Coordinates of C-alpha atoms in Angstrom, one line a residue:
Chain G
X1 CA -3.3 31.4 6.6
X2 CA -4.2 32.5 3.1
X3 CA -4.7 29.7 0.4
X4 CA -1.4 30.6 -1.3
X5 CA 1.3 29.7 2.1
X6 CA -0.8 26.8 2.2
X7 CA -0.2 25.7 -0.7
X8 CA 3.5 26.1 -0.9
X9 CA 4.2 24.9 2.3
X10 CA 2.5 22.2 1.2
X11 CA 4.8 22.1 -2.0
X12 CA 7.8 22.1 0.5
X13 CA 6.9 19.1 1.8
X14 CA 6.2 17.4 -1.5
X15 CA 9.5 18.4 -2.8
X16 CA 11.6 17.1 0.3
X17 CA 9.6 13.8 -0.5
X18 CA 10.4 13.8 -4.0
X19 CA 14.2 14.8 -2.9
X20 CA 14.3 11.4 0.0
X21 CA 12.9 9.3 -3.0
X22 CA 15.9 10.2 -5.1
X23 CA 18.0 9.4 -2.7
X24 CA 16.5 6.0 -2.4
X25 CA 16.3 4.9 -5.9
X26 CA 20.5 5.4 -6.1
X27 CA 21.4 3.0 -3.7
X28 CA 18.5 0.9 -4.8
X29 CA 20.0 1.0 -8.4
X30 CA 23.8 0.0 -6.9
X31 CA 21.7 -2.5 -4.4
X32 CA 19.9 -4.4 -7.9
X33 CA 23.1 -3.9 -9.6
X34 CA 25.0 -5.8 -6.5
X35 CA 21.7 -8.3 -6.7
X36 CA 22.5 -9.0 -10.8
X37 CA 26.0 -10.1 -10.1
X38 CA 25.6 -12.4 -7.1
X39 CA 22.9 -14.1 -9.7
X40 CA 25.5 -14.3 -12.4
X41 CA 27.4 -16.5 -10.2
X42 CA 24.6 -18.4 -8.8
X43 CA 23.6 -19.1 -12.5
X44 CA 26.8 -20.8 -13.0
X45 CA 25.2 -24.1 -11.1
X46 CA 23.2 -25.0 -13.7
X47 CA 26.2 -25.8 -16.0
X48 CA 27.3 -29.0 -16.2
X49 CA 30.8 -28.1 -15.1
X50 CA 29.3 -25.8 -12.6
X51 CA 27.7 -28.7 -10.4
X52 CA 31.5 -29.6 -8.9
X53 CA 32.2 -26.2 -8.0
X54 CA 29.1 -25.4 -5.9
X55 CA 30.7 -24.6 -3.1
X56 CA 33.4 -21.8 -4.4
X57 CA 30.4 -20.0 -5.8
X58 CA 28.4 -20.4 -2.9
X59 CA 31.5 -18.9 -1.2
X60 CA 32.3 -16.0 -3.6
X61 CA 28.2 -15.2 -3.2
X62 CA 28.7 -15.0 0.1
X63 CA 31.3 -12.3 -0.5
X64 CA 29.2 -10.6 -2.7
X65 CA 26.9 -10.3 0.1
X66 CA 29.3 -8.1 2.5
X67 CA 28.7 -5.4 -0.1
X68 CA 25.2 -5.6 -0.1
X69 CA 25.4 -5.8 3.6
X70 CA 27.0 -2.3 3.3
X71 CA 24.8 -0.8 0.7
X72 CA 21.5 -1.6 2.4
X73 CA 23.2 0.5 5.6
X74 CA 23.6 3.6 3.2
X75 CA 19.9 2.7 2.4
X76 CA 18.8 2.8 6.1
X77 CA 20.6 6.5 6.1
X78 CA 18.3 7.9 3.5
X79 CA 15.4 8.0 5.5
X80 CA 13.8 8.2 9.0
X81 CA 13.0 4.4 10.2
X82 CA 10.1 4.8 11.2
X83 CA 8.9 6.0 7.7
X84 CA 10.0 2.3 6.3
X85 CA 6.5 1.7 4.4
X86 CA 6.0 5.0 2.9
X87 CA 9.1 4.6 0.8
X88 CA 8.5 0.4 0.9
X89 CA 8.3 0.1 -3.1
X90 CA 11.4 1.4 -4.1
X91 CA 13.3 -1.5 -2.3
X92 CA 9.9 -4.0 -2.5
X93 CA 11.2 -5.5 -5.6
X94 CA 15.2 -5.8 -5.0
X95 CA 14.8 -6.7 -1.2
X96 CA 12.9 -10.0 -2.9
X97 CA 15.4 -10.5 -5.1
X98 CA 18.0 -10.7 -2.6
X99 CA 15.8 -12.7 0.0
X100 CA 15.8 -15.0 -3.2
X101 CA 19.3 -14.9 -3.5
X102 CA 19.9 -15.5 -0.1
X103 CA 17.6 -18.6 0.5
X104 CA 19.6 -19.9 -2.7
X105 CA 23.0 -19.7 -1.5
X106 CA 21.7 -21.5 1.6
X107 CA 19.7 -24.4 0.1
X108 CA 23.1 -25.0 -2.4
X109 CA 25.0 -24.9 0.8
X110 CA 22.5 -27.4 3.1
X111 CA 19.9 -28.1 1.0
X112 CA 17.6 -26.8 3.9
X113 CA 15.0 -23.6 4.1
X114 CA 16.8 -20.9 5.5
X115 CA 14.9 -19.4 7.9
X116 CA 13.6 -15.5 8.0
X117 CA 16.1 -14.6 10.8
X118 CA 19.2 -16.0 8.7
X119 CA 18.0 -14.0 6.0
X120 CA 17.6 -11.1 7.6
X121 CA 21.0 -11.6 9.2
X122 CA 23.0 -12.2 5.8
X123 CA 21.3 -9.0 4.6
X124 CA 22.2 -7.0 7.8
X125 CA 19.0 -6.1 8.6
X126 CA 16.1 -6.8 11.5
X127 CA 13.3 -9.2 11.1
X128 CA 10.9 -7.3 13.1
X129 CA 10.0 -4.0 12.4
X130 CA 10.6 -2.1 15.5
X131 CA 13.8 -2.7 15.8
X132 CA 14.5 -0.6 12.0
X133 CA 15.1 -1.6 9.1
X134 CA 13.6 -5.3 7.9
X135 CA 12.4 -7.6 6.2
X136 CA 8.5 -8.0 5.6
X137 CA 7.3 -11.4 6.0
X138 CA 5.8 -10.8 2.5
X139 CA 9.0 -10.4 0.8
X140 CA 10.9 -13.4 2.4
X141 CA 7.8 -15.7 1.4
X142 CA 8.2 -13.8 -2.4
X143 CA 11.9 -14.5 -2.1
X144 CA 11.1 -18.2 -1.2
X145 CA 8.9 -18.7 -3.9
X146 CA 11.2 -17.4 -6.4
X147 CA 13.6 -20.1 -5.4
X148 CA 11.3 -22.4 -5.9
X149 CA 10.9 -21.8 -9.4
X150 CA 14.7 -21.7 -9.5
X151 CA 15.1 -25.1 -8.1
X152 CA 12.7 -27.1 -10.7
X153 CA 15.2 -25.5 -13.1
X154 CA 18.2 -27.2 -11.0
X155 CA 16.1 -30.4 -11.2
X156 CA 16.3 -30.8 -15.0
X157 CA 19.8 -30.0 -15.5
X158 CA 21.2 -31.9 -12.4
X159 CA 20.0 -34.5 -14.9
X160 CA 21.4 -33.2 -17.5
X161 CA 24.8 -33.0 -15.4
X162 CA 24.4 -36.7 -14.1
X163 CA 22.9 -35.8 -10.7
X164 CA 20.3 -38.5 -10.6
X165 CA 19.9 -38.2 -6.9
X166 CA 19.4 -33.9 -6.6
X167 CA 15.9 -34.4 -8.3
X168 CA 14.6 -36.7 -6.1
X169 CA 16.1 -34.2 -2.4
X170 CA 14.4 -31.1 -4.6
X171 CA 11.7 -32.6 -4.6
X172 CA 11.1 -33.8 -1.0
X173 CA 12.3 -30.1 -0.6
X174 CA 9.7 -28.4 -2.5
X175 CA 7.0 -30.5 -1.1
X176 CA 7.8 -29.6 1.8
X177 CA 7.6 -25.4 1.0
X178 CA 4.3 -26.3 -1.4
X179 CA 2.6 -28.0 2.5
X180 CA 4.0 -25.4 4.4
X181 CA 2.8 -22.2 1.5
X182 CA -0.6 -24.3 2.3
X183 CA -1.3 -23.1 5.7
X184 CA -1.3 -19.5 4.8
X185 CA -4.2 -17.6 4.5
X186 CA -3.3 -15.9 1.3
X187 CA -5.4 -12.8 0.0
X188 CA -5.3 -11.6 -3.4
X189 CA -2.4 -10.1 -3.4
X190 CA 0.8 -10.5 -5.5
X191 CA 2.1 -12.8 -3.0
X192 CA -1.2 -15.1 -3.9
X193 CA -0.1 -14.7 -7.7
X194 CA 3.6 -16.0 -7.3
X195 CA 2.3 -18.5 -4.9
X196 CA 0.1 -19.7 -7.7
X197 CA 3.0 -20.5 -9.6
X198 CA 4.3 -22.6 -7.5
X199 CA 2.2 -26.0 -8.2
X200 CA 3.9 -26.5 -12.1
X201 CA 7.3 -25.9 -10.1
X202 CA 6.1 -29.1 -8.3
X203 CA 4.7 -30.5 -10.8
X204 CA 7.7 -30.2 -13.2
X205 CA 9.9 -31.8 -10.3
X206 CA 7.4 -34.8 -9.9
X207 CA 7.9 -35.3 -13.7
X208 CA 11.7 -35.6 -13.7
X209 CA 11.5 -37.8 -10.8
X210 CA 8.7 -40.0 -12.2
X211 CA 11.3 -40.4 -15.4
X212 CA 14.2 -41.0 -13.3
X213 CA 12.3 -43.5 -11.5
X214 CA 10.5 -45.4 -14.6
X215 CA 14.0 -45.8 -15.7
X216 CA 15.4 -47.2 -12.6
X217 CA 18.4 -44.5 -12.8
X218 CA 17.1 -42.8 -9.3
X219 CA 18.2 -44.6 -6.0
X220 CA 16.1 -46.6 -4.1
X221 CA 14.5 -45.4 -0.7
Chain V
X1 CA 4.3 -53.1 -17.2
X2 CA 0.6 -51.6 -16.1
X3 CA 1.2 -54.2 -13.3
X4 CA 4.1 -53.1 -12.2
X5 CA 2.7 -49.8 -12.2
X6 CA -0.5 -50.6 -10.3
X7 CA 1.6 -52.2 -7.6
X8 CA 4.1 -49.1 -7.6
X9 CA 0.9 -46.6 -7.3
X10 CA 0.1 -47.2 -3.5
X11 CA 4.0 -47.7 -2.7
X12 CA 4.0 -44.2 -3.8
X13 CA 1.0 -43.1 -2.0
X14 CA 1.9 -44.8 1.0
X15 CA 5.8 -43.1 0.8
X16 CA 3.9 -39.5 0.2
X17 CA 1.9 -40.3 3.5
X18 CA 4.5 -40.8 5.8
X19 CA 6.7 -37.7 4.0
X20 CA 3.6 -36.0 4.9
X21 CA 3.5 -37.1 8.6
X22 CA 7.0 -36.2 9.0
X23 CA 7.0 -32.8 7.5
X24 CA 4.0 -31.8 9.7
X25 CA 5.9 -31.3 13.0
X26 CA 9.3 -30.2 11.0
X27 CA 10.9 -26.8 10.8
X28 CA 9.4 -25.4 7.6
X29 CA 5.9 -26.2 9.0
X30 CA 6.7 -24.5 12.3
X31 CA 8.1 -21.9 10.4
X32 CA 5.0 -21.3 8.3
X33 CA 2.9 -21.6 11.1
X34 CA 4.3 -18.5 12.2
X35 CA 4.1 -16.9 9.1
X36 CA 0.4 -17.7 8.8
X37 CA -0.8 -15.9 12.0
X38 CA 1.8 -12.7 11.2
X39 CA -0.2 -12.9 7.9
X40 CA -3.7 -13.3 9.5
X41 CA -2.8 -10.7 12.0
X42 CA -2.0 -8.3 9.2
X43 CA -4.5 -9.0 7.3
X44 CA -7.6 -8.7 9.8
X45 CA -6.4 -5.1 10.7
X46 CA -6.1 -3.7 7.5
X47 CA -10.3 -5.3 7.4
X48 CA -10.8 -3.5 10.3
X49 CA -9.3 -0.4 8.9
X50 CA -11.4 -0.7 5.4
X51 CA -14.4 -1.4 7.6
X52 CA -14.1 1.9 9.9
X53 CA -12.7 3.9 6.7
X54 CA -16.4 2.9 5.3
X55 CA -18.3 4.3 7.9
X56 CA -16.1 7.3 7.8
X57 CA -16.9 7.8 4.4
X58 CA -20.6 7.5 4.8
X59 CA -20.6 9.9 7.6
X60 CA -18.6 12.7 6.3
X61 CA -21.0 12.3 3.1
X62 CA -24.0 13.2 5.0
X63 CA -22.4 15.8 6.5
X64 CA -21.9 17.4 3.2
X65 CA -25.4 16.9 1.8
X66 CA -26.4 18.1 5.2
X67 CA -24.1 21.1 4.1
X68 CA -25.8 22.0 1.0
X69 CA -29.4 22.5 2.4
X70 CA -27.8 25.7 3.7
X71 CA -28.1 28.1 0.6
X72 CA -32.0 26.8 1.2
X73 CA -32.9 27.3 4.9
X74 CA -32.5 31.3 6.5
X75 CA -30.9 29.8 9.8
X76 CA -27.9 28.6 9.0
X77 CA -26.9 28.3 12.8
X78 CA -29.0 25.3 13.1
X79 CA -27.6 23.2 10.2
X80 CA -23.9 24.4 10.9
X81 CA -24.6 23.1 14.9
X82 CA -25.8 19.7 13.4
X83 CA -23.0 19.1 11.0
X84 CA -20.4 20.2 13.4
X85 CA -22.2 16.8 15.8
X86 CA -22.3 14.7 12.9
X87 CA -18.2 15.2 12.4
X88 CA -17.5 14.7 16.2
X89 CA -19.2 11.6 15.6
X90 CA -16.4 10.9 12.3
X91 CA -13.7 12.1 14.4
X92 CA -14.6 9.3 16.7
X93 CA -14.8 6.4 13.9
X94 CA -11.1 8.0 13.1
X95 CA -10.0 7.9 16.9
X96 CA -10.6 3.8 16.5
X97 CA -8.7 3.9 13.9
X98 CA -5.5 5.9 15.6
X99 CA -6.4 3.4 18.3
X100 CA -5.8 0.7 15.5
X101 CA -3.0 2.3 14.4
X102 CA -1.1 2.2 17.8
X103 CA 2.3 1.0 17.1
X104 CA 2.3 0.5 13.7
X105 CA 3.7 2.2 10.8
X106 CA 1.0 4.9 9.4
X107 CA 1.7 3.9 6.2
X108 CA 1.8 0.0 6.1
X109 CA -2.3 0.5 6.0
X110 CA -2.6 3.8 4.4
X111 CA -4.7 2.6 1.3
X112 CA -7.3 0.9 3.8
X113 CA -8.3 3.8 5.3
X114 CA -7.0 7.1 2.8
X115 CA -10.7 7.1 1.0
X116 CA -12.7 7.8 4.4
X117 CA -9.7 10.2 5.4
X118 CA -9.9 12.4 2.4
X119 CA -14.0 12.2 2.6
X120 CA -13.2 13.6 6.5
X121 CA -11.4 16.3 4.7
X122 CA -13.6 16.9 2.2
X123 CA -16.2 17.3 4.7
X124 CA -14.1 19.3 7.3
X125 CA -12.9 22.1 4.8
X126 CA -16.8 22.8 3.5
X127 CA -18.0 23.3 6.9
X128 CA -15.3 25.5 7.3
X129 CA -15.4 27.6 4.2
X130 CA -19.3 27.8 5.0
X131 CA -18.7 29.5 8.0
X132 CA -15.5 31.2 7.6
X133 CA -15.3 31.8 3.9
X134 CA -11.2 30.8 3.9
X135 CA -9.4 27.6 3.7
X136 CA -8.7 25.1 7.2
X137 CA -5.5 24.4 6.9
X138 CA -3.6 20.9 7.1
X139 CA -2.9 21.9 10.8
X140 CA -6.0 23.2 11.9
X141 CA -7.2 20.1 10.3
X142 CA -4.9 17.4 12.6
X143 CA -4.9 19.8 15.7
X144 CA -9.0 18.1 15.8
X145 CA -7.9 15.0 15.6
X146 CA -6.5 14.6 18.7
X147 CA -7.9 12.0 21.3
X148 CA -8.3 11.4 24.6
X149 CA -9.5 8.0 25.5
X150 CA -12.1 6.7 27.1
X151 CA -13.2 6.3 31.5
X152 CA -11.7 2.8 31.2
X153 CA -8.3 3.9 30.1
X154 CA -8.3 7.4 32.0
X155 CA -8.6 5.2 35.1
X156 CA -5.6 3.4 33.8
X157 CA -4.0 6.5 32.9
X158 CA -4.3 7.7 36.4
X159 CA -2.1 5.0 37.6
X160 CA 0.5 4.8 35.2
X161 CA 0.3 7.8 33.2
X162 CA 3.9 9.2 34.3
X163 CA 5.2 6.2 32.8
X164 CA 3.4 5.8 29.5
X165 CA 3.5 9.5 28.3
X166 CA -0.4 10.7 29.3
X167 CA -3.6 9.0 27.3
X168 CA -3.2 11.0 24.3
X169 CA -3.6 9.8 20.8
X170 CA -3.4 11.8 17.8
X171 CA -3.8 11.1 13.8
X172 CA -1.9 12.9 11.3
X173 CA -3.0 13.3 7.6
X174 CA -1.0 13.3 5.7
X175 CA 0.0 16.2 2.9
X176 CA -1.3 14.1 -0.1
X177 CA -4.4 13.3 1.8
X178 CA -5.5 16.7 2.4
X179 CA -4.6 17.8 -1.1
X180 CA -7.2 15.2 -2.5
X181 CA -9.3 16.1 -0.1
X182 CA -9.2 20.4 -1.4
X183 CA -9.8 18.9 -4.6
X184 CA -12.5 16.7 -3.5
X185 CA -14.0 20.4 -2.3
X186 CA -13.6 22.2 -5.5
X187 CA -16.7 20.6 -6.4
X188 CA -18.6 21.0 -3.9
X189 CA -17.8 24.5 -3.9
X190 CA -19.4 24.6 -7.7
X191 CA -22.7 22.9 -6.5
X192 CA -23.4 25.6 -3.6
X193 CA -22.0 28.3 -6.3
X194 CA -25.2 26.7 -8.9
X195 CA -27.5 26.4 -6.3
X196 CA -27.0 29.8 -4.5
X197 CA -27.9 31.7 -8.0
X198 CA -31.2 29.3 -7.8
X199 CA -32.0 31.1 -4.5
X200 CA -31.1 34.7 -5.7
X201 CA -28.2 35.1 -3.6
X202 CA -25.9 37.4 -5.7
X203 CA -22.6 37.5 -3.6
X204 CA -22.0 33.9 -3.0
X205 CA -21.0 33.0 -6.5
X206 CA -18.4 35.4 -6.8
X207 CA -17.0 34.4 -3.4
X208 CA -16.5 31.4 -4.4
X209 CA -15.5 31.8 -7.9
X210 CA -12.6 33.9 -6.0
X211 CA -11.9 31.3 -3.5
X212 CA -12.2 28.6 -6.6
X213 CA -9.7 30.4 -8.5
X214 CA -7.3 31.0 -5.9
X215 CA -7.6 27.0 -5.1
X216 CA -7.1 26.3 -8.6
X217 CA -3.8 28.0 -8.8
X218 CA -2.6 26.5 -5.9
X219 CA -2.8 23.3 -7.8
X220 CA -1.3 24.5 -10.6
X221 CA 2.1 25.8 -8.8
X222 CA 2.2 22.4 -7.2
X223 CA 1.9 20.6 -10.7
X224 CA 3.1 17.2 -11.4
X225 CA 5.2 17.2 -7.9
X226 CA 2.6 15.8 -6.0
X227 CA 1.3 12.3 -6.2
X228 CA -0.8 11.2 -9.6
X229 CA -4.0 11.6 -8.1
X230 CA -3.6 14.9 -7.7
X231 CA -2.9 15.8 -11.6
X232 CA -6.0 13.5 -12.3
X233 CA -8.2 15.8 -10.0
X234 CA -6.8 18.6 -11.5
X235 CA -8.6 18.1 -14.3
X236 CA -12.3 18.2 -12.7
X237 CA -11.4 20.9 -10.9
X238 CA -10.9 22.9 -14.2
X239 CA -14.4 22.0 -15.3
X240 CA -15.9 23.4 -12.3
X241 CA -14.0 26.7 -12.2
X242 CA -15.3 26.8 -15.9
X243 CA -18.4 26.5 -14.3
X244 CA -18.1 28.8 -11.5
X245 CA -16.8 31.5 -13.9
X246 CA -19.4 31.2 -16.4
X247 CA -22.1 31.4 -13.9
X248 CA -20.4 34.9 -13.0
X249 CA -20.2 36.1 -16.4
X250 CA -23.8 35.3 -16.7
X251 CA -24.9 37.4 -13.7
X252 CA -22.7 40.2 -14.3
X253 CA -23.6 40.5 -17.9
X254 CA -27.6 39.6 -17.4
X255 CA -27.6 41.0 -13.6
X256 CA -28.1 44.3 -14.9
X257 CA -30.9 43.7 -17.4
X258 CA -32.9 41.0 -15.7
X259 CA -35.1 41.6 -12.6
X260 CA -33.8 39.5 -10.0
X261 CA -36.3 37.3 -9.3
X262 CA -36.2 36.0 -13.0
X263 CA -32.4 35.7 -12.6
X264 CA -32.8 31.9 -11.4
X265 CA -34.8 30.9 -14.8
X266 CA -31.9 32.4 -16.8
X267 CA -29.3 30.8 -15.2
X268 CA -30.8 27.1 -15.0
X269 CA -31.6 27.5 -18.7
X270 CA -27.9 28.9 -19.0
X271 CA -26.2 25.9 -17.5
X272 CA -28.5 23.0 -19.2
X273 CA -27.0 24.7 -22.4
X274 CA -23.5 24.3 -21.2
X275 CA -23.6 20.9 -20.4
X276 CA -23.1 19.0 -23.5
X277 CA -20.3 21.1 -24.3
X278 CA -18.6 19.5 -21.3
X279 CA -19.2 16.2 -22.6
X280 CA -16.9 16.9 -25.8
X281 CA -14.1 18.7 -23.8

């Protein structure tokens, strides 16, 4: 083989990579733009007014998530499975996003941690990787952690709304995520940056209880 | 007040205790628990793979050191024999880590291992133009790299091979790797070009500034469409053609005047001149 076919059939199968990427990064744009809107309506719980209709939102969320459900099976179309972390990066970011989203909805809902499986299942995917398309562990524990962050924000305006009560379950919550984040063995990876983060999430809830609790305006245990 | 906080302090402490006792047997602990050995799991292999892609790395270096002494020695046979030992031995290192790779998705651990791969390469394509004065291609290349294991499993094998598909395990490199790899080569290619004119052999460097050439517009059809890396190589690898071609000028231009066995002194002197020069392109 003479060095010129070698070269272009190695610039045929560059090209047809470039061509699958493409693909990808359309339906990841519709899936972040899908992503965006379900936040929009999450975001609405932080309003005072928003605090009574928590459950409509977490409803029409939940809606939302049908068509994300249906956008992530065009994604699983685009590529072969089995190729799942060549391509991982395009759909790294977004797939967090909506693990976040997903945990959210759940812990508004129950006010519990949503495991990986539910996750996987609201997002119609698989949670281990043989199986096709799923969800890295690394992305559900990035999707966690951005909830986190979310949650010490619900903290300070359930005060705000007159939810003396929500600081003090966040925060038996979080401390809870913060012991369990504890037993991982964390390189230094991004996951180890975001996880970083997380101790002024828990320390910013501790605060908002301690001045519920100075001011005798959080129940008693 | 500080009373009453003093006396609220251990209530507190006491409270977080027993949250703490709680929590350890409920079903985000479990959960994590989990998530730490997946983690752990993940993590040791891709060690391993950095580990073996070291030694790979190391090896194939040798190799092409090992390479080199050829423009020096007048039996080549010896030195192409002992490389081609030295990169079973590589191909072995990369068997473990196929045999690591067993299962899993190629890519999930690609940047632990791609720097020994692309050394392999490096290594594999030298050897190859040394003795064959062409380019291995990416098939020739993966058609090595295909293993049989070892007495333990074959005895296995024997048993249940019908079942499992035979014993065989093969590694693909991938397109990007290879191409790094070629580029990786290019200078290689300039050092035997530089040191074959120090041992009076006329023909090599304009094989090689042929074979260079035709390399370098390989690369240049294939542009920006490949990965990053490859347009940051593509940068040395116009230095050494420079090189290459320069040296060919020199001994066209000079071959005729100069008796050949002054032809090394010329040259040296030529290319200590030229270096500087690089420095400001």
């Amino acid at each position: 083989m003479s060095v010129t076919e070698m070269f272009s059939s190695i610039q045929g199968s560059l090209s047809a990579d470039q061509d699958v990427r493409e693909d990808i990064r359309k339906v990841v744009q519709a899936l972040e733009q899908t992503g965006r809107e379900i936040l929009t309506v999450l975001q609405s719980v932080h309003q005072t007014a928003g605090f009574k209709e928590i459950p409509s939102k977490c409803e029409r969320a939940r809606e939302l998530f049908s068509t994300v459900r249906t956008q992530i099976a065009e994604l699983k179309t685009k590529f072969p499975t089995e190729q799942y972390y060549r391509f991982h990066e395009h759909w790294r970011f977004v797939l967090q996003r909506l693990a976040f989203l997903a945990t959210f909805v759940v812990y508004l809902e129950t006010e519990t941690l949503v495991v990986r499986e539910e996750v996987a299942k609201i997002l119609g995917i698989e949670v281990v990787r043989e199986k096709g398309f799923h969800l890295d562990v690394e992305d559900y524990l990035a999707g966690v952690l951005i909830m986190a962050s979310e949650l010490s924000r619900l903290a300070v305006n359930s005060v705000t709304a007159g939810d003396y009560t929500r600081p003090l379950r966040i925060s038996n919550f979080i401390n809870g995520l913060d012991s369990g984040f504890r037993l991982l063995n964390l390189k230094n990876d991004p996951l180890r940056k975001r996880y970083d983060g997380l101790k002024y999430d828990v320390k910013k809830i501790e605060e908002v209880v301690y001045d519920l609790s100075i001011r005798g305006l959080a129940k008693d245990p | 007040m500080d009373r009453r906080e003093g006396e609220g302090c251990p209530r507190r402490n006491a409270d977080a205790a027993q949250d703490r006792d709680v929590n350890s047997s409920s079903p985000v602990i479990a959960a994590f628990k989990v998530f730490q050995q997946e983690l752990d799991t993940k993590h040791d292999k891709h060690e391993r793979l950095v580990k073996i892609s070291r030694d790979v790395t190391i090896e194939s270096k040798r190799t092409i050191f090992l390479l080199h002494r050829v423009t020096s020695v007048s039996n080549t046979d010896d030195i192409l024999k002992e490389a081609d030992v030295k990169l079973d031995a590589v191909r072995q290192k990369i068997g473990q880590i196929a045999e690591e790779l067993r299962g899993e998705d190629l890519f999930q651990f690609h940047r632990a291992f791609t720097p020994g791969i692309q050394e392999y390469v490096e290594a594999v394509t030298f050897l190859h133009y040394i003795r064959h004065r062409s380019l291995i291609s990416l098939e020739e290349i993966n058609a090595m790299l295909v293993f049989t294991r070892g007495e333990q499993e074959e005895l296995k094998g024997s048993v249940e091979a019908p079942q499992t598909g035979g014993p065989v395990l093969t590694f693909q490199v991938t397109p990007s790797d290879y191409l790094l790899g070629v580029a990786d080569l290019t200078g290689e290619l300039m050092r035997l070009c530089i040191s074959s004119v120090g041992n009076g052999d006329i023909d090599t460097p304009f094989q090689v500034s042929q074979f260079l050439r035709q390399i370098h517009d390989g690369f240049s059809y294939i542009g920006n469409t490949g990965p990053y890396e490859v347009s940051k190589k593509l940068h040395t690898l116009r230095q050494s053609l420079g090189k290459v071609e320069d040296a060919c000028y020199a001994l066209r231009v000079r071959g005729s005047e100069i008796p050949k066995h002054m032809l090394a002194d010329v040259f040296s002197s030529r290319t200590t001149h030229l270096e500087p020069e690089e420095g400001v392109v």
